[in-house]
Short mmCIF file of C-alpha atoms in Angstrom, two decimals:
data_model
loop_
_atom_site.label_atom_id
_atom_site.label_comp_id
_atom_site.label_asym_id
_atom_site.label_seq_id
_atom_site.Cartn_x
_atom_site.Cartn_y
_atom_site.Cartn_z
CA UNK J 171 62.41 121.70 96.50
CA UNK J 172 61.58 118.42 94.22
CA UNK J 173 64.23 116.84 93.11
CA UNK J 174 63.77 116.83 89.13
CA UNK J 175 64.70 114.04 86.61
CA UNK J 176 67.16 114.44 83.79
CA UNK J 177 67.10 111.89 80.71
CA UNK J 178 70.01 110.04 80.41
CA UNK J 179 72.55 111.24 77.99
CA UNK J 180 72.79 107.31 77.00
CA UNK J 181 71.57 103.62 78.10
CA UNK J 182 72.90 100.46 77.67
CA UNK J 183 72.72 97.10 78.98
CA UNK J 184 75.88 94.36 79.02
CA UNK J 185 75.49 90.84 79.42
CA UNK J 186 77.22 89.80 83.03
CA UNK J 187 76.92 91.28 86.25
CA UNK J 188 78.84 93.95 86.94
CA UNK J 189 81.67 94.35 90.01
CA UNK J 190 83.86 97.09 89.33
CA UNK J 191 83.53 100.30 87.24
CA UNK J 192 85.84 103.52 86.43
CA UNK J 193 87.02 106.16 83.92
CA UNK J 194 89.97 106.67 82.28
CA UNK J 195 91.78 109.50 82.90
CA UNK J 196 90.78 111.78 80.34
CA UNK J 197 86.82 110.80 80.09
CA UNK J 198 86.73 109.37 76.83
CA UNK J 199 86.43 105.05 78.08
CA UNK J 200 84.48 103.46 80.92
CA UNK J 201 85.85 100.30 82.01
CA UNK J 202 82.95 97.61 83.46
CA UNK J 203 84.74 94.56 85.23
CA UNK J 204 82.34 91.44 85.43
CA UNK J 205 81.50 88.65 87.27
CA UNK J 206 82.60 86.13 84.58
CA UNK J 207 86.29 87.60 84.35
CA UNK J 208 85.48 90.26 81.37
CA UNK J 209 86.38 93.55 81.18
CA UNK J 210 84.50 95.56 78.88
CA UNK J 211 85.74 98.85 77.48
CA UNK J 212 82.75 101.49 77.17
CA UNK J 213 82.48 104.85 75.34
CA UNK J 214 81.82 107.41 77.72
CA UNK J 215 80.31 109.36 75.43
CA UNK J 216 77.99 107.70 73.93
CA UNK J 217 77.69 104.28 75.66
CA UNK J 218 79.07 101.96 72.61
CA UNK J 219 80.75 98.72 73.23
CA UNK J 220 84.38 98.90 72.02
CA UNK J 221 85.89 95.96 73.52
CA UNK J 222 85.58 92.71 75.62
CA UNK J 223 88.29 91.48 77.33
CA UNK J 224 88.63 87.61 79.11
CA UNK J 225 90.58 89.26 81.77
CA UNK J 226 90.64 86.73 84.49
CA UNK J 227 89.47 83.04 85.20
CA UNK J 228 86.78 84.15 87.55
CA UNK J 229 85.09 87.22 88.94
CA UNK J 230 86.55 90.40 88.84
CA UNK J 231 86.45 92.16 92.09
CA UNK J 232 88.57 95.55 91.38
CA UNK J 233 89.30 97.83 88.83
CA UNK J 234 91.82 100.99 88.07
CA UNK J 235 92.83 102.98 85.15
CA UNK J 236 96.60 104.46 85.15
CA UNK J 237 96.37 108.36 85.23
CA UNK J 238 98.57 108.56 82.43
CA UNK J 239 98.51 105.75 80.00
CA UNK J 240 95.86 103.58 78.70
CA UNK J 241 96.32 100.78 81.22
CA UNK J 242 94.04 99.17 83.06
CA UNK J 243 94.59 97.30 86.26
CA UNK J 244 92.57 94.39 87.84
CA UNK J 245 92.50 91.84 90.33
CA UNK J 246 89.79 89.21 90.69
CA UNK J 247 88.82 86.20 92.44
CA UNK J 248 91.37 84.11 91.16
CA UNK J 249 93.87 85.26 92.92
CA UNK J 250 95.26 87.17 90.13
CA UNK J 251 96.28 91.31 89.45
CA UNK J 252 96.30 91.59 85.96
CA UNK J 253 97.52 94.61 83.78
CA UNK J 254 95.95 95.69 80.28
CA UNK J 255 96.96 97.53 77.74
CA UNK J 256 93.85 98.97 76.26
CA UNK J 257 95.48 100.28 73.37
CA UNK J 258 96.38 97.10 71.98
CA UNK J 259 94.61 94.63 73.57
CA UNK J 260 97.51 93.02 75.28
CA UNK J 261 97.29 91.22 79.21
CA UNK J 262 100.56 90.87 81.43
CA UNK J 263 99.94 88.83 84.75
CA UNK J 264 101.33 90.84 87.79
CA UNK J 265 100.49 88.35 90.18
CA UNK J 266 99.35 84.75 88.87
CA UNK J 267 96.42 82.82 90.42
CA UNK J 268 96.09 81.70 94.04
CA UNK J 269 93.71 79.85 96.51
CA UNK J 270 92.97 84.02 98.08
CA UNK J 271 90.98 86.52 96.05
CA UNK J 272 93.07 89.23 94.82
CA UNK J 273 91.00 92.26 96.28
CA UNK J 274 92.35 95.94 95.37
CA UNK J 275 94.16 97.83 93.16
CA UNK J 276 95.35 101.38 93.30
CA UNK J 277 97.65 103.66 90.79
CA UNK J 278 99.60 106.10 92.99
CA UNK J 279 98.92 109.70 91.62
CA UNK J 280 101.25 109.84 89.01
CA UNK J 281 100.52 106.41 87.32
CA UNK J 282 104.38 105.26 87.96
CA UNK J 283 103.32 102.64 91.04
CA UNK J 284 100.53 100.23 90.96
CA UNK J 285 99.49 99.07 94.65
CA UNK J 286 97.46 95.66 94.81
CA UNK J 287 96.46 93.42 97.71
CA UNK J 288 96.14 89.44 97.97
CA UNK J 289 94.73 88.30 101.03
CA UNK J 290 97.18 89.95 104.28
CA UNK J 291 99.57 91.45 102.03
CA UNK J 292 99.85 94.50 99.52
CA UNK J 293 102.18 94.46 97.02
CA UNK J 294 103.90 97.61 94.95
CA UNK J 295 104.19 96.52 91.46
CA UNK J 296 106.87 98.58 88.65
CA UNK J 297 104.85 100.49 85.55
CA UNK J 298 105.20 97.30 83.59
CA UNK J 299 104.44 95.18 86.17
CA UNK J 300 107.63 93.04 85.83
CA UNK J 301 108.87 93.70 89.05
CA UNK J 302 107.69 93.95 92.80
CA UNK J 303 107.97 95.51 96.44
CA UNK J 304 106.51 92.83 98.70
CA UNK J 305 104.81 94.53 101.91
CA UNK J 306 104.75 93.19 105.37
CA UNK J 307 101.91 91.38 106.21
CA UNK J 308 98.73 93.28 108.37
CA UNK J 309 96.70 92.03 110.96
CA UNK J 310 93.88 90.91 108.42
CA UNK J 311 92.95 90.92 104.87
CA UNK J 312 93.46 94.08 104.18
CA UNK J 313 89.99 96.11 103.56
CA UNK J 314 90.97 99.60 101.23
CA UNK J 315 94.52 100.74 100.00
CA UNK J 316 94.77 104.39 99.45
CA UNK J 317 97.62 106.56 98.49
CA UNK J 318 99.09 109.64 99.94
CA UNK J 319 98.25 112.33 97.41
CA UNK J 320 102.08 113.49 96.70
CA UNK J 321 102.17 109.60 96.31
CA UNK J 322 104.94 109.20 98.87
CA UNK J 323 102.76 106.81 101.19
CA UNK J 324 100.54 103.86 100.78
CA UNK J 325 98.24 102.73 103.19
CA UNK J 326 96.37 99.95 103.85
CA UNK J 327 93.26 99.59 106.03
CA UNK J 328 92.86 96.24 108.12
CA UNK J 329 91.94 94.88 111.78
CA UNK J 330 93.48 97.59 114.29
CA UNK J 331 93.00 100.46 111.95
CA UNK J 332 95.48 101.81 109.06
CA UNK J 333 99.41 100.63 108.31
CA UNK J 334 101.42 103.04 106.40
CA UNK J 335 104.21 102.39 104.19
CA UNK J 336 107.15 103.98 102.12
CA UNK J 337 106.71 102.57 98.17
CA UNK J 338 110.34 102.47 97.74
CA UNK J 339 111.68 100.52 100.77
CA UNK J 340 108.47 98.48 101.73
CA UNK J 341 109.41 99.70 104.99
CA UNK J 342 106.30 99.87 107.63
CA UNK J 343 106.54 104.01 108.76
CA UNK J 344 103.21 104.50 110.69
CA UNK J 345 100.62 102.53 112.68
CA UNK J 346 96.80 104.58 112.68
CA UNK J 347 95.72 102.13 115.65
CA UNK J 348 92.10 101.48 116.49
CA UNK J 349 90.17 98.70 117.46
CA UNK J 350 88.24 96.71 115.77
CA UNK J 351 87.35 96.07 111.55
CA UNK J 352 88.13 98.47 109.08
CA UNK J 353 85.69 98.72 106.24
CA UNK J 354 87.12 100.47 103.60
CA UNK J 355 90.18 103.77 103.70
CA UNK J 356 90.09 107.10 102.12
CA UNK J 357 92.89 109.63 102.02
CA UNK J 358 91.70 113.26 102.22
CA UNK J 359 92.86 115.05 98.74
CA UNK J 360 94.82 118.04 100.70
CA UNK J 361 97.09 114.74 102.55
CA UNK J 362 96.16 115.63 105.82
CA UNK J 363 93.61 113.26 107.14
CA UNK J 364 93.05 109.65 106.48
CA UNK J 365 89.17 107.94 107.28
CA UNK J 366 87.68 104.75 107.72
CA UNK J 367 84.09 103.24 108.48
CA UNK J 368 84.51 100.75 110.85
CA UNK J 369 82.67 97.03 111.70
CA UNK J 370 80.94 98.88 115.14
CA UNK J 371 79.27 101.20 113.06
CA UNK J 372 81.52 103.98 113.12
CA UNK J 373 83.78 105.94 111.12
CA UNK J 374 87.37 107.44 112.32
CA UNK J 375 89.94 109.42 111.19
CA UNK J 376 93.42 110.33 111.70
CA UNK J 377 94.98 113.99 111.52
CA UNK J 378 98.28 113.23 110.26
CA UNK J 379 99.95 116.35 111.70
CA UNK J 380 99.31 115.65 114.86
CA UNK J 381 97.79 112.04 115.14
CA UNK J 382 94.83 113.10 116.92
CA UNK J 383 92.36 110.47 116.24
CA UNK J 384 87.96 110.91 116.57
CA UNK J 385 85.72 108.76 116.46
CA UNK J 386 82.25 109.46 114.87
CA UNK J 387 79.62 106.96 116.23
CA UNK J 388 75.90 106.33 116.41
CA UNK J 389 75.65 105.00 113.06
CA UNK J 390 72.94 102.57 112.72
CA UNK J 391 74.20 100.21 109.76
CA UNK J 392 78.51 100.00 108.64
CA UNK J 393 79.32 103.17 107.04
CA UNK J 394 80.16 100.75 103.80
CA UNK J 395 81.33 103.70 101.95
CA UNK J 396 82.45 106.77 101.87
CA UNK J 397 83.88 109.94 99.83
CA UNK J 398 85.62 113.10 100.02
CA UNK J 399 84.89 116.32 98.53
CA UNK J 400 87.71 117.28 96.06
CA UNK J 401 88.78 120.09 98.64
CA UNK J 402 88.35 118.14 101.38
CA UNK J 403 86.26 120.27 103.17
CA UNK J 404 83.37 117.51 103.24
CA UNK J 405 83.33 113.50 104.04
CA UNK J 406 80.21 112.01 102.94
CA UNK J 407 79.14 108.54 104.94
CA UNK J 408 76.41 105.98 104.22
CA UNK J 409 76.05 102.49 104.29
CA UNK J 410 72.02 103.33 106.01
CA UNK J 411 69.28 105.44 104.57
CA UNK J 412 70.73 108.46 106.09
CA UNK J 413 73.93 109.97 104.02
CA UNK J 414 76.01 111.56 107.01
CA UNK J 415 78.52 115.00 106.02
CA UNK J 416 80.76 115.59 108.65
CA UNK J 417 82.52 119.45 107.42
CA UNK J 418 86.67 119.51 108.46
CA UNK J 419 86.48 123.19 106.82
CA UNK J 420 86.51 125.39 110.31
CA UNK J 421 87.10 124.09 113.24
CA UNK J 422 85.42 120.84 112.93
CA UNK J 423 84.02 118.12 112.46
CA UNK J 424 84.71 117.44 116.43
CA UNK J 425 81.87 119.22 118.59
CA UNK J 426 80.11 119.81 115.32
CA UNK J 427 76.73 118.67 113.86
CA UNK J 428 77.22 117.07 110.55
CA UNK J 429 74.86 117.57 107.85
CA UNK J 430 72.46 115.08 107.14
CA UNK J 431 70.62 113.81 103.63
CA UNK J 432 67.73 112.04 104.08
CA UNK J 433 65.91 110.90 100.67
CA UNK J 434 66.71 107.09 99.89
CA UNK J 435 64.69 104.48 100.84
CA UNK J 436 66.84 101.53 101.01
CA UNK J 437 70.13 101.81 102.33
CA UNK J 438 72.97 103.40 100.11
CA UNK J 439 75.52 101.24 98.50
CA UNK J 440 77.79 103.49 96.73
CA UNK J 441 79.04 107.41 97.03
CA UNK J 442 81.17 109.43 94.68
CA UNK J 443 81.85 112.99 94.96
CA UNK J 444 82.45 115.10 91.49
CA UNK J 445 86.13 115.79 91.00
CA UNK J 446 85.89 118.93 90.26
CA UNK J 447 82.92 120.66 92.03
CA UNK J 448 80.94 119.74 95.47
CA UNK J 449 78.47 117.58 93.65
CA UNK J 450 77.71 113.88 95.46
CA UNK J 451 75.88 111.24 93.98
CA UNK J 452 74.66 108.50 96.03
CA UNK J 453 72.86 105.14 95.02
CA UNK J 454 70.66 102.35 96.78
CA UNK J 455 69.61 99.14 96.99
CA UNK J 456 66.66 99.69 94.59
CA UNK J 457 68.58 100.87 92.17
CA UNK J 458 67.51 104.88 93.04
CA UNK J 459 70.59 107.67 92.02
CA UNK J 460 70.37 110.80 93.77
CA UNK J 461 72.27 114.08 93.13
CA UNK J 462 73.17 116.47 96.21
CA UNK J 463 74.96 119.73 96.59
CA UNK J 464 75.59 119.59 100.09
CA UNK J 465 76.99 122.94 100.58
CA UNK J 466 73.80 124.38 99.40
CA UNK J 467 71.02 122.15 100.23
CA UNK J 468 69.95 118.83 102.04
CA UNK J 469 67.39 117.75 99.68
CA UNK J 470 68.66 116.02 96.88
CA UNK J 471 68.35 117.81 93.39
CA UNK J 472 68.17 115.16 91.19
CA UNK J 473 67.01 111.90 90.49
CA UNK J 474 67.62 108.95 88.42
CA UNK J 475 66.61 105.57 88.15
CA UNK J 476 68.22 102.15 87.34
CA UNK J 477 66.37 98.88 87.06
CA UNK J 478 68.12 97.06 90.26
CA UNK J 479 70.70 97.85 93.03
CA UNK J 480 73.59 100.53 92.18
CA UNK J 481 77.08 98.50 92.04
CA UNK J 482 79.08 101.65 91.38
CA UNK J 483 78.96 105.03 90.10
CA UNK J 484 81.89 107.78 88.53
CA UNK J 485 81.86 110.75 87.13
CA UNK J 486 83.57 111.42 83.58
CA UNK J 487 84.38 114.87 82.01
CA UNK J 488 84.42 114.34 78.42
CA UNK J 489 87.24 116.83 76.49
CA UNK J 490 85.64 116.20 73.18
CA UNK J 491 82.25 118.07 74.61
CA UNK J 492 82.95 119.73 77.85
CA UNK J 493 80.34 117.69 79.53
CA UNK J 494 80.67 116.17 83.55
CA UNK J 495 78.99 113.01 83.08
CA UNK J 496 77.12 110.78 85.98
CA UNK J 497 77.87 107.25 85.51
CA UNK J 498 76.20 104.27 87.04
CA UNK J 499 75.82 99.95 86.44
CA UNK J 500 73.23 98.14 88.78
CA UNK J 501 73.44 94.48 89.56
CA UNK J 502 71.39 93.47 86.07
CA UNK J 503 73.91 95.35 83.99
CA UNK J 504 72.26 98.26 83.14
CA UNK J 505 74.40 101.12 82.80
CA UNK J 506 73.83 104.96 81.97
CA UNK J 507 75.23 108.03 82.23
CA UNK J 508 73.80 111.87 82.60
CA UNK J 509 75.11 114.84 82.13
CA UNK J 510 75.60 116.95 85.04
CA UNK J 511 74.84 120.63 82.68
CA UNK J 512 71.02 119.06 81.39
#
């Protein structure tokens, strides 16, 4: 089967390059964080300009809307994790600028919590921002936060695998261990299983029941990113040419052969599974978009194009029309979004 190309619902281009991306909450605004400290608020609709933002004093490096309320959070190479309030316009400075790039930000599920990371340490910041749980230091800068889906744990990824924490005390509760660099940290949806790609060229994961820890190696470039399924059933893996599946519906994915998509190129530089159904999207170096429903096929079933290497993709149901939109920027600040019912 040929994977078959769908016109984009919209195009548009934006003057910067572009570092971070996501959608609000409810599908209606794309937020594009640049590398000259703007955030620029996009409709997700239609692809209009709304706003531009001078965020922060140099490049933004992270971006994340509140699940609730039309805040945005970012932190950027100035050291500094800044909150918006896209409503009005208005910026409060959660932490002010340092000498260490501020690196991640992350809303816990129910928007009450943000979680941010300078350098070694992760903060837990209050709603408004005005007030602070300071985290023990990790072994390294730390490489991915990710929150427990009932929001009850944080965890951040670092040198010798994953630390846990409790938001409320700050209190350390759980070391993942493994050796080595962690890449980046994703917590599976159902709360049961935490992943990582790792520096060897690996990826591992935790089953927090039990703390039985595998190891899935063999890979030949950094699994640079990866993405569960919204079930969890599936953990996509790329970072190569190769997308890697490994299935933890059954039994598996220990003993197991994952599945294997094989249609890029150039090696992948971004995955993002649909939120509501097992669609994946990957993009490459070339600036080459893919659709996949893994469950059903390994060829991919779509295909889209942007001018130059995919910097990040989301998806974003729109209420007004009903439509699950595809949405991608590449490195020349193209962005465009498809619909996934063309």
């Amino acid at each position: 089967m040929r994977a078959r190309d769908v016109d984009a619902t919209w195009r548009t281009q934006i003057s910067g390059y572009p570092r971070a991306l996501d959608a609000s909450a409810d599908g209606r605004w794309l937020a594009l964080g640049l590398d000259d400290g703007h955030v620029q608020l996009v409709r997700a609709g239609t692809g209009e300009l709304d706003q531009s933002l001078k965020v922060h004093g140099d490049a933004l490096t992270a971006l994340s809307w509140n699940p609730r309320l039309p805040l945005l959070a970012s932190a950027g190479e100035d050291g500094a994790v800044k909150l918006c309030d896209m409503a009005s316009g208005t910026t409060e400075e959660v932490v002010p600028p340092g000498d260490t790039w501020a690196q991640h930000v992350a809303w816990n599920p129910k928007g009450s919590k943000l979680a941010s990371s300078v350098g070694r340490r992760a903060r837990i910041h209050a709603l408004d921002g005005r007030g602070h749980q300071e985290l023990p230091e990790v072994e390294s800068t730390v490489a991915g936060l990710a929150w427990a889906p009932d929001g009850q744990t944080l965890g951040a990824a670092c040198y010798g695998g994953v630390r846990l924490f409790e938001p409320k005390s700050g209190r350390r509760t759980r070391k993942l261990d493994w050796k080595g660099s962690m890449l980046n940290v994703a917590w599976s949806p159902n709360g049961k299983v935490v992943a990582c790609g790792c520096q060897d060229n690996s990826v591992h994961f935790w089953r927090l029941a039990t703390g039985r820890d595998s190891m899935m190696s063999g890979y030949p470039q950094k699994p640079s990113t990866i993405a569960w399924s919204h079930d969890s059933a599936l953990l996509a893996t790329g970072g190569g040419m190769q997308i890697t599946v490994w299935q933890f519906d059954g039994k598996g994915p220990e003993g197991t052969m994952p599945l294997v998509l094989e249609a890029h190129r150039t090696p992948v530089t971004h995955l993002c599974f649909s939120p509501l159904v097992k669609v994946l999207a990957s993009g490459d170096r070339t600036g080459e978009i893919l659709v996949w429903f893994p469950d059903e096929t390994t060829t991919p079933v779509r295909r889209h194009r942007l001018p130059a290497r995919i910097e990040a993709l989301t998806w974003a149901l729109d209420p007004d029309d009903a439509q699950l939109r595809l949405v991608a920027c590449d490195a020349e600040g193209h962005v465009a979004a498809w619909s996934l019912q063309a």
